[in-house]
């Protein structure tokens, strides 16, 4: 594999120092997972697991693919959650609360 | 725990979409339905930004960014290259916004449909040029505010009926889908994957900044669009067989949909009645075509 | 095999021998025979390629960009309004570093409607990042297509092969059609390093910030510069295998010439005839044909004309408000290297003939003036 065509990298900031390390065209070398969009958020979803029935509707409707499935239960990845609130709005059990960041 | 749509994620988090973006849900479901063996091409659209800048991407399938008006032709070329190399398995998808489909890309789209090219064309429709800052497109509904149709002179042109335009090309499959009905959406894309020839899928994808709506209402609005029959979910097979997938027995009044959106805030009662009349007419036409009345 | 064929069919045979895999085209006079013959070749199975009948030239180039990015060897042909409709995608193909090869029949631009030759269409694409070859014979057209694939696939830049409408496109000449086995030896199958591949998925052509766009363009320019040697090498190897060697330029009787014509396309062939006639009269004159316009052959051009006293550049094109485009380029190549007077002549726009008399008139103006009295001389305007 050539220097400019490496395996795609996850969760890594890529800094290319020299033009010789670049591919000849704009070509992806890594995934946007380096970009922690959780910093965009000003309200934060909190799941009340006592009420949650693991229906995974929050997982299903997340536009940021940041509701993970952990042992059959939904787990919000706050590194990426932008705080859109769709999960709380769509939850059939009303068990997700949107709370202000820092409170 | 039972999942109603495939678990596999081929769209990564970290992408650059706005909060509550409908277009990202559309992509996430589409890739769940299609799997890894898929090649995408985009024209200029929201997704050309959402995907992320060089040297990144948020998609785990190959993607070719192309010029605004070129999707139909580009996808035709990709498919031709795969075929000549003996690859008949990989699904090729032209993925465009409403501007790139209804307006500037219509010529190449029509050409590809007419040739019955063997790929799937997906239009994710947020009803205006959102990436450039909410200008009117051929998909903008009657009555809507946009940055080029200010409230004093709101959009008074009806949304183009893109399904009928495509069906007139005698292609095997035309379908509408909504981000509020992921199971239906995934089912249709899987069905499309199994059909040979040109397949067109029109996905309704609300846009909170463009529609002046709350980000948490994206799915609710997409659902209301179906429940009010603003955007009915149906299929047209071989340009003649119409099937309504979600038949709405008790349709909600359109105002329930409009009142949640800032882009319709200026409308007076007579305007809303006018919109309602048109939706009624369109729904009746569709029911007739589907043989339900 | 020797065959008498038209210039347009030289393009088709060149594509056939190059084993192109995807062709996409839209008809325009005077290009039509190129793609008609190719579609017949595809239909008969003589050429194993996909032929996409698109609805515009814009889509023709878009389809090739898709096909090339997916790893196929691709070809199209067009002319004038077709080429200028492609303009956006010419930038795209080059920026995406795709080795697409395109034939362009030089036709003048409307209005008024015209189908006859001039070079304004292709020269307007000067800055799109395409390698440009200007051909003077049907043999050269065929040979150049095959070389162009080799060159483009090496430097990852697309190539445009240009020929004059009717003067070449519709003129029948005997052409040596090389043996496929030897062509295969010269041009192996296209094996792209950067390709749309579901087993190694990458995104191509995404948003690029000022942080990196600049370097990507720098690399494009380095590719263009590298192509100078690659073109020479490809022309030399071609000569070894087929007996016809090609370079960036072609000089004719220039060694001791005091006045050198600088020409391109079919005007170059006519100029050679005039050189012979003037030599008979004892005039020290030569002709330098520019075969490769991009990359511009700075060094090669300077080397040939450094001993001459004057040069006369014949342009079948005009950059309004400036000179003919070849004259501009020659002047820029000589600046800081030579003070030799450059006489710029515009002739033959819209298919007006550039015949021996035209070129003799150009010679006499150049010979009888120490320096050009006009910025650009329009030859043959009805006054």
Coordinates of N, CA, C and O in Angstrom, one line a residue, chain A residues 8-50:
Chain A
X8 N -8.3 3.1 6.1 CA -9.2 4.2 6.6 C -9.1 4.2 8.1 O -9.1 3.2 8.8
X9 N -8.9 5.4 8.7 CA -8.7 5.5 10.1 C -10.0 6.0 10.9 O -10.7 6.9 10.4
X10 N -10.3 5.4 12.0 CA -11.4 5.7 12.8 C -10.9 6.7 13.9 O -9.8 6.6 14.4
X11 N -11.8 7.6 14.3 CA -11.6 8.5 15.4 C -10.2 9.1 15.5 O -9.6 9.1 16.6
X12 N -9.7 9.6 14.5 CA -8.4 10.1 14.5 C -8.3 11.4 13.7 O -8.7 11.5 12.6
X13 N -7.7 12.4 14.3 CA -7.5 13.7 13.6 C -6.3 13.4 12.6 O -5.3 12.9 13.0
X14 N -6.5 13.8 11.4 CA -5.5 13.5 10.4 C -4.8 14.8 10.0 O -5.5 15.7 9.5
X15 N -3.6 15.0 10.2 CA -2.9 16.2 9.8 C -1.8 15.7 8.8 O -1.0 14.9 9.0
X16 N -2.0 16.3 7.6 CA -1.0 16.0 6.5 C 0.0 17.1 6.4 O -0.4 18.2 6.1
X17 N 1.2 16.8 6.7 CA 2.2 17.8 6.8 C 2.8 18.2 5.4 O 3.0 19.3 5.1
X18 N 2.9 17.2 4.5 CA 3.6 17.4 3.2 C 2.7 17.0 2.1 O 1.9 16.0 2.2
X19 N 2.8 17.7 1.0 CA 2.0 17.4 -0.2 C 2.3 16.0 -0.7 O 1.4 15.3 -1.2
X20 N 3.5 15.5 -0.5 CA 3.9 14.2 -0.9 C 3.1 13.1 -0.2 O 3.0 12.0 -0.6
X21 N 2.6 13.4 1.0 CA 1.8 12.4 1.8 C 0.3 12.4 1.4 O -0.5 11.7 1.9
X22 N 0.0 13.3 0.4 CA -1.4 13.4 0.1 C -1.7 12.6 -1.2 O -0.9 12.5 -2.0
X23 N -2.9 12.1 -1.3 CA -3.3 11.5 -2.6 C -3.4 12.6 -3.6 O -3.5 13.8 -3.3
X24 N -3.4 12.2 -4.9 CA -3.5 13.2 -6.0 C -4.8 14.0 -6.1 O -4.9 15.0 -6.7
X25 N -5.8 13.4 -5.5 CA -7.2 14.0 -5.5 C -7.7 14.0 -4.1 O -7.2 13.3 -3.2
X26 N -8.8 14.8 -4.0 CA -9.5 14.8 -2.6 C -10.1 13.4 -2.4 O -11.1 13.1 -3.0
X27 N -9.4 12.6 -1.6 CA -9.9 11.3 -1.3 C -9.9 11.0 0.2 O -8.9 11.4 0.9
X28 N -10.9 10.4 0.8 CA -11.0 10.2 2.2 C -9.9 9.2 2.7 O -9.6 8.2 2.1
X29 N -9.4 9.6 3.9 CA -8.4 8.7 4.5 C -8.8 8.3 5.9 O -8.2 7.4 6.5
X30 N -9.9 8.9 6.4 CA -10.4 8.5 7.7 C -11.9 8.9 7.9 O -12.5 9.5 7.0
X31 N -12.4 8.6 9.0 CA -13.9 8.8 9.2 C -14.1 10.0 10.1 O -13.3 10.4 10.9
X32 N -15.3 10.6 10.0 CA -15.7 11.8 10.7 C -15.8 11.5 12.2 O -16.1 12.4 13.0
X33 N -15.6 10.3 12.6 CA -15.7 10.0 14.1 C -14.6 10.7 14.9 O -14.7 10.7 16.1
X34 N -13.7 11.4 14.2 CA -12.7 12.2 14.9 C -13.4 13.4 15.5 O -13.0 14.1 16.4
X35 N -14.5 13.8 14.8 CA -15.2 15.0 15.1 C -16.3 14.9 16.2 O -17.4 14.4 15.9
X36 N -16.0 15.2 17.4 CA -16.9 15.0 18.5 C -18.0 16.0 18.6 O -17.8 17.1 19.2
X37 N -19.1 15.7 17.9 CA -20.1 16.7 17.8 C -20.9 16.9 19.1 O -21.8 17.7 19.1
X38 N -20.6 16.2 20.1 CA -21.2 16.4 21.4 C -21.0 17.8 21.9 O -21.9 18.4 22.6
X39 N -20.0 18.5 21.4 CA -19.7 19.9 21.8 C -20.8 20.9 21.2 O -20.8 22.0 21.6
X40 N -21.6 20.4 20.3 CA -22.6 21.3 19.7 C -23.8 21.4 20.6 O -24.6 22.3 20.4
X41 N -23.9 20.5 21.5 CA -25.1 20.3 22.3 C -25.3 21.3 23.4 O -24.4 21.7 24.1
X42 N -26.5 21.8 23.5 CA -26.8 22.6 24.8 C -27.9 22.0 25.6 O -28.0 22.4 26.8
X43 N -28.6 21.0 25.1 CA -29.4 20.2 26.0 C -29.1 18.7 25.7 O -28.7 18.3 24.6
X44 N -29.3 18.0 26.8 CA -28.7 16.6 26.8 C -29.8 15.6 27.1 O -30.6 15.8 28.1
X45 N -29.9 14.5 26.4 CA -30.9 13.5 26.7 C -30.4 12.6 27.8 O -29.3 12.1 27.8
X46 N -31.3 12.3 28.8 CA -30.9 11.4 29.9 C -32.0 10.3 29.9 O -33.2 10.6 30.0
X47 N -31.6 9.1 29.8 CA -32.6 8.0 29.8 C -32.8 7.5 31.2 O -31.9 7.2 32.0
X48 N -34.1 7.4 31.5 CA -34.4 6.8 32.8 C -34.6 5.3 32.6 O -35.7 4.8 32.1
X49 N -33.6 4.5 32.9 CA -33.6 3.1 32.6 C -34.6 2.3 33.4 O -35.0 1.2 33.1
X50 N -35.2 2.9 34.5 CA -36.2 2.2 35.3 C -37.5 2.1 34.5 O -38.2 1.2 34.7

